[in-house]
Amino acid sequence: MKKIISSIVTIIVILTMVWIAFENMETELLCPIPEIQGSEEKFIDVENQLSTKLLNEYREENNLEPLKYNFSLYYSALKSAKMIYTGDLNWSHYSYQDLISEYYEDWKMIGENLAKDFDNQPDVFEAWKNSPDHDKILLSKIACEYGLANYGDVYVLHIGCKEKLSRWGLASYYSREGCIGCSETLTMANGEPLDDSKITVAYNQAPLNSNINIVNVRNGRTVTAKVTDRGGFERHGKIVDLSVATKEALGCGDVCKVEIKL
């Protein structure tokens, strides 16, 4: 009888321990992911302390303000790095603006640097410094926050700012008639067809479907235009592409100097 009672007690103890373990596991699995707090969250990770040191020492050498670390930009950079490393990224449809917007909302400017086949941050930063296009991102005068992440040998830097900004530069224009080899219905990045009669622009530094104010520096004319498209015009020294209607409203020629207010 005593053996039977002892066996029953042992079974009860084992079942209790299994139940407690299951309860702890379930609690752990159901625990929600903490909300991203952006630059307000305390950051103690050694790797990202290193990135802050490397980036801001370089900016200080060039008489620029330091950038604050931002968790939202870290998570967008991490997602980008993982997609590149795993081969899940479709380059023909990739838009870093859209990816960053998933985490870093209401931005006024953003930028991205990529690096592959590296195993440490100092080498990554040196490579970026030696590339004119990447160096511009490191030394952006209008950025105020950044996030850096790596997945395997892929490193991604995202910069941004949510403060009100102004940019000065050259504007060009584009139209359906001027698009050689394009289909009759030219679709823009936001999915809408290009309409030469609408006040729209192709611009890389504002969210799609947001509005920006553009001033023709020469004559003072101002329009509020909808951002409907992206473009590679920055490689040619331009900061924005205007629709025909936007160009005419501003009184611009084929190229004109503008101020963009975000």
Tab-separated table of C-alpha atoms in Angstrom:
chain	number	residue	atom	x	y	z
A	1	MET	CA	0.000	0.000	0.000
A	2	LYS	CA	2.811	2.393	0.930
A	3	LYS	CA	4.494	1.694	-2.430
A	4	ILE	CA	1.273	2.518	-4.265
A	5	ILE	CA	0.853	5.816	-2.360
A	6	SER	CA	4.506	6.683	-2.945
A	7	SER	CA	4.110	6.012	-6.674
A	8	ILE	CA	0.993	8.167	-6.861
A	9	VAL	CA	2.788	11.052	-5.058
A	10	THR	CA	5.737	10.753	-7.454
A	11	ILE	CA	3.428	10.865	-10.478
A	12	ILE	CA	1.646	13.939	-9.080
A	13	VAL	CA	4.970	15.723	-8.507
A	14	ILE	CA	6.141	14.938	-12.053
A	15	LEU	CA	2.870	16.108	-13.585
A	16	THR	CA	3.027	19.317	-11.541
A	17	MET	CA	6.574	20.025	-12.737
A	18	VAL	CA	5.569	19.382	-16.369
A	19	TRP	CA	2.574	21.708	-15.995
A	20	ILE	CA	4.715	24.489	-14.489
A	21	ALA	CA	7.237	24.120	-17.333
A	22	PHE	CA	4.442	24.257	-19.914
A	23	GLU	CA	2.952	27.331	-18.264
A	24	ASN	CA	6.323	29.110	-18.373
A	25	MET	CA	6.875	28.112	-22.009
A	26	GLU	CA	3.395	29.289	-23.009
A	27	THR	CA	3.916	32.598	-21.234
A	28	GLU	CA	7.232	33.034	-23.022
A	29	LEU	CA	5.702	32.253	-26.423
A	30	LEU	CA	2.772	34.596	-25.918
A	31	CYS	CA	4.884	37.456	-24.604
A	32	PRO	CA	4.374	40.358	-27.056
A	33	ILE	CA	7.295	41.998	-28.842
A	34	PRO	CA	8.074	45.311	-27.071
A	35	GLU	CA	6.989	48.401	-28.972
A	36	ILE	CA	9.748	50.259	-30.798
A	37	GLN	CA	10.556	53.439	-28.903
A	38	GLY	CA	12.823	55.051	-31.498
A	39	SER	CA	15.693	57.212	-30.260
A	40	GLU	CA	14.072	57.487	-26.799
A	41	GLU	CA	14.958	53.892	-25.991
A	42	LYS	CA	18.226	53.347	-24.143
A	43	PHE	CA	20.736	51.572	-26.316
A	44	ILE	CA	23.517	49.529	-24.775
A	45	ASP	CA	24.521	47.106	-27.545
A	46	VAL	CA	28.300	47.205	-28.031
A	47	GLU	CA	28.182	46.764	-31.814
A	48	ASN	CA	25.933	49.759	-32.275
A	49	GLN	CA	27.929	51.836	-29.844
A	50	LEU	CA	30.802	51.151	-32.221
A	51	SER	CA	28.783	52.239	-35.264
A	52	THR	CA	27.818	55.470	-33.493
A	53	LYS	CA	31.488	56.137	-32.720
A	54	LEU	CA	32.642	55.388	-36.283
A	55	LEU	CA	29.905	57.434	-37.936
A	56	ASN	CA	29.901	60.468	-35.665
A	57	GLU	CA	33.677	60.772	-35.401
A	58	TYR	CA	33.756	60.915	-39.207
A	59	ARG	CA	30.970	63.497	-39.257
A	60	GLU	CA	32.766	65.557	-36.609
A	61	GLU	CA	35.912	65.543	-38.772
A	62	ASN	CA	33.773	67.107	-41.497
A	63	ASN	CA	32.166	69.689	-39.171
A	64	LEU	CA	28.737	68.021	-39.158
A	65	GLU	CA	26.311	67.365	-36.322
A	66	PRO	CA	26.286	63.827	-34.858
A	67	LEU	CA	23.388	61.499	-35.648
A	68	LYS	CA	21.251	59.899	-32.935
A	69	TYR	CA	20.677	56.148	-32.949
A	70	ASN	CA	17.073	55.261	-33.799
A	71	PHE	CA	15.537	51.829	-33.177
A	72	SER	CA	12.966	52.178	-35.968
A	73	LEU	CA	15.748	52.727	-38.506
A	74	TYR	CA	17.644	49.800	-36.978
A	75	TYR	CA	14.696	47.464	-37.565
A	76	SER	CA	14.204	48.647	-41.154
A	77	ALA	CA	17.939	48.158	-41.805
A	78	LEU	CA	17.806	44.687	-40.240
A	79	LYS	CA	14.872	43.653	-42.427
A	80	SER	CA	16.664	44.886	-45.537
A	81	ALA	CA	19.903	43.087	-44.587
A	82	LYS	CA	18.066	39.826	-43.916
A	83	MET	CA	16.163	39.993	-47.218
A	84	ILE	CA	19.408	40.573	-49.132
A	85	TYR	CA	21.288	37.811	-47.277
A	86	THR	CA	18.546	35.205	-47.728
A	87	GLY	CA	17.879	36.150	-51.349
A	88	ASP	CA	14.288	37.160	-50.615
A	89	LEU	CA	14.780	40.645	-52.050
A	90	ASN	CA	13.354	41.343	-55.494
A	91	TRP	CA	15.681	44.075	-56.729
A	92	SER	CA	13.391	45.040	-59.610
A	93	HIS	CA	10.682	46.009	-57.118
A	94	TYR	CA	12.844	47.063	-54.166
A	95	SER	CA	12.179	50.489	-52.687
A	96	TYR	CA	14.103	51.393	-49.560
A	97	GLN	CA	11.683	54.293	-49.099
A	98	ASP	CA	8.726	51.933	-48.780
A	99	LEU	CA	10.630	49.527	-46.550
A	100	ILE	CA	11.759	52.271	-44.166
A	101	SER	CA	8.221	53.690	-44.086
A	102	GLU	CA	7.008	50.434	-42.502
A	103	TYR	CA	8.980	51.317	-39.357
A	104	TYR	CA	9.880	55.017	-39.554
A	105	GLU	CA	6.706	56.970	-40.316
A	106	ASP	CA	6.211	60.641	-41.227
A	107	TRP	CA	9.819	61.088	-42.298
A	108	LYS	CA	11.061	64.181	-44.109
A	109	MET	CA	14.218	62.591	-45.508
A	110	ILE	CA	15.784	59.130	-45.621
A	111	GLY	CA	18.770	57.422	-47.213
A	112	GLU	CA	20.390	54.000	-47.460
A	113	ASN	CA	23.862	52.472	-47.747
A	114	LEU	CA	24.447	48.782	-48.501
A	115	ALA	CA	27.553	46.618	-48.177
A	116	LYS	CA	28.097	42.886	-48.793
A	117	ASP	CA	30.929	40.416	-48.143
A	118	PHE	CA	32.176	42.166	-44.987
A	119	ASP	CA	32.766	40.795	-41.502
A	120	ASN	CA	33.317	43.952	-39.424
A	121	GLN	CA	32.048	47.502	-39.160
A	122	PRO	CA	35.349	49.428	-39.507
A	123	ASP	CA	35.978	47.884	-42.951
A	124	VAL	CA	32.390	48.645	-43.984
A	125	PHE	CA	32.735	52.307	-43.034
A	126	GLU	CA	36.067	52.602	-44.832
A	127	ALA	CA	34.506	51.180	-47.997
A	128	TRP	CA	31.606	53.620	-47.748
A	129	LYS	CA	33.971	56.548	-47.217
A	130	ASN	CA	35.835	55.615	-50.400
A	131	SER	CA	32.665	55.530	-52.502
A	132	PRO	CA	31.345	59.030	-53.434
A	133	ASP	CA	27.678	57.964	-53.462
A	134	HIS	CA	27.930	56.173	-50.115
A	135	ASP	CA	30.009	58.963	-48.612
A	136	LYS	CA	27.183	61.422	-49.333
A	137	ILE	CA	24.915	59.368	-47.082
A	138	LEU	CA	27.454	59.320	-44.238
A	139	LEU	CA	27.904	63.086	-44.516
A	140	SER	CA	24.280	64.066	-45.136
A	141	LYS	CA	23.675	67.594	-43.879
A	142	ILE	CA	19.956	67.067	-43.351
A	143	ALA	CA	19.933	63.678	-41.593
A	144	CYS	CA	19.499	63.600	-37.812
A	145	GLU	CA	19.060	59.890	-36.958
A	146	TYR	CA	20.361	56.542	-38.163
A	147	GLY	CA	20.143	52.799	-37.701
A	148	LEU	CA	22.743	50.203	-38.715
A	149	ALA	CA	22.232	46.442	-38.847
A	150	ASN	CA	23.889	43.405	-40.349
A	151	TYR	CA	22.679	39.941	-41.210
A	152	GLY	CA	25.533	37.607	-42.020
A	153	ASP	CA	27.956	39.475	-44.271
A	154	VAL	CA	25.377	42.094	-45.332
A	155	TYR	CA	25.448	45.532	-43.686
A	156	VAL	CA	22.725	48.157	-44.115
A	157	LEU	CA	22.709	51.760	-42.915
A	158	HIS	CA	19.469	53.754	-42.864
A	159	ILE	CA	19.449	57.481	-42.106
A	160	GLY	CA	16.491	59.791	-41.664
A	161	CYS	CA	14.960	62.884	-40.158
A	162	LYS	CA	11.409	63.865	-39.175
A	163	GLU	CA	12.092	67.550	-38.660
A	164	LYS	CA	10.858	70.155	-41.157
A	165	LEU	CA	13.434	70.596	-43.889
A	166	SER	CA	14.218	72.593	-46.992
A	167	ARG	CA	16.304	71.437	-49.941
A	168	TRP	CA	17.713	73.473	-52.795
A	169	GLY	CA	18.718	72.081	-56.145
A	170	LEU	CA	17.882	71.592	-59.800
A	171	ALA	CA	14.541	70.327	-61.077
A	172	SER	CA	13.982	68.625	-64.419
A	173	TYR	CA	10.707	67.376	-65.868
A	174	TYR	CA	9.325	64.264	-67.511
A	175	SER	CA	6.267	63.382	-69.563
A	176	ARG	CA	4.601	60.528	-71.396
A	177	GLU	CA	5.695	61.930	-74.756
A	178	GLY	CA	9.303	62.155	-73.616
A	179	CYS	CA	9.453	58.566	-72.413
A	180	ILE	CA	11.076	56.574	-75.216
A	181	GLY	CA	10.054	52.935	-75.344
A	182	CYS	CA	7.393	53.316	-72.634
A	183	SER	CA	3.923	51.841	-72.913
A	184	GLU	CA	1.002	54.119	-73.656
A	185	THR	CA	0.041	54.084	-69.977
A	186	LEU	CA	3.143	54.925	-67.969
A	187	THR	CA	2.597	53.688	-64.406
A	188	MET	CA	4.237	55.579	-61.547
A	189	ALA	CA	5.632	54.160	-58.311
A	190	ASN	CA	2.350	54.666	-56.445
A	191	GLY	CA	0.456	52.650	-59.056
A	192	GLU	CA	-1.246	55.587	-60.775
A	193	PRO	CA	-0.780	56.365	-64.494
A	194	LEU	CA	1.347	59.402	-65.317
A	195	ASP	CA	-0.947	62.309	-66.138
A	196	ASP	CA	0.820	65.338	-67.640
A	197	SER	CA	-2.075	67.570	-66.567
A	198	LYS	CA	-1.757	66.864	-62.823
A	199	ILE	CA	0.483	68.635	-60.290
A	200	THR	CA	2.724	65.708	-59.391
A	201	VAL	CA	6.447	65.001	-58.992
A	202	ALA	CA	8.921	62.168	-58.876
A	203	TYR	CA	10.873	62.623	-55.650
A	204	ASN	CA	12.973	60.204	-53.597
A	205	GLN	CA	13.022	61.972	-50.247
A	206	ALA	CA	9.357	62.021	-49.216
A	207	PRO	CA	6.726	59.287	-48.782
A	208	LEU	CA	4.619	58.365	-51.797
A	209	ASN	CA	1.269	60.207	-51.925
A	210	SER	CA	2.518	62.913	-49.548
A	211	ASN	CA	2.582	66.582	-50.583
A	212	ILE	CA	5.641	68.820	-50.867
A	213	ASN	CA	5.897	72.556	-51.485
A	214	ILE	CA	8.145	73.595	-54.365
A	215	VAL	CA	9.371	77.128	-54.971
A	216	ASN	CA	10.923	78.359	-58.215
A	217	VAL	CA	13.860	80.305	-56.779
A	218	ARG	CA	14.080	82.565	-59.816
A	219	ASN	CA	10.482	83.866	-59.939
A	220	GLY	CA	9.110	82.964	-56.495
A	221	ARG	CA	6.216	80.856	-57.803
A	222	THR	CA	5.101	78.107	-55.419
A	223	VAL	CA	3.061	74.935	-55.918
A	224	THR	CA	2.019	72.066	-53.669
A	225	ALA	CA	2.665	68.834	-55.539
A	226	LYS	CA	1.816	65.209	-54.817
A	227	VAL	CA	4.720	62.741	-54.706
A	228	THR	CA	3.651	59.935	-57.024
A	229	ASP	CA	6.915	58.541	-58.379
A	230	ARG	CA	10.608	57.822	-57.774
A	231	GLY	CA	13.523	58.251	-60.141
A	232	GLY	CA	17.228	58.066	-60.896
A	233	PHE	CA	17.533	61.791	-61.619
A	234	GLU	CA	19.793	62.349	-58.577
A	235	ARG	CA	22.611	60.622	-60.462
A	236	HIS	CA	22.361	63.463	-62.988
A	237	GLY	CA	22.553	66.249	-60.422
A	238	LYS	CA	18.791	66.849	-60.064
A	239	ILE	CA	16.737	66.581	-56.870
A	240	VAL	CA	13.228	66.270	-58.370
A	241	ASP	CA	11.410	65.489	-61.608
A	242	LEU	CA	8.325	67.622	-62.341
A	243	SER	CA	5.244	66.674	-64.307
A	244	VAL	CA	4.430	68.936	-67.260
A	245	ALA	CA	1.663	70.662	-65.261
A	246	THR	CA	3.997	71.246	-62.295
A	247	LYS	CA	6.707	72.607	-64.585
A	248	GLU	CA	4.254	75.054	-66.183
A	249	ALA	CA	2.760	76.136	-62.844
A	250	LEU	CA	6.242	76.991	-61.572
A	251	GLY	CA	7.223	78.733	-64.786
A	252	CYS	CA	10.232	76.467	-65.239
A	253	GLY	CA	12.127	75.691	-68.417
A	254	ASP	CA	13.585	72.260	-69.052
A	255	VAL	CA	15.691	72.747	-65.898
A	256	CYS	CA	15.273	75.265	-63.091
A	257	LYS	CA	16.542	75.879	-59.568
A	258	VAL	CA	13.998	75.117	-56.868
A	259	GLU	CA	13.550	74.990	-53.106
A	260	ILE	CA	11.619	72.025	-51.712
A	261	LYS	CA	9.914	72.502	-48.346
A	262	LEU	CA	8.872	69.395	-46.431
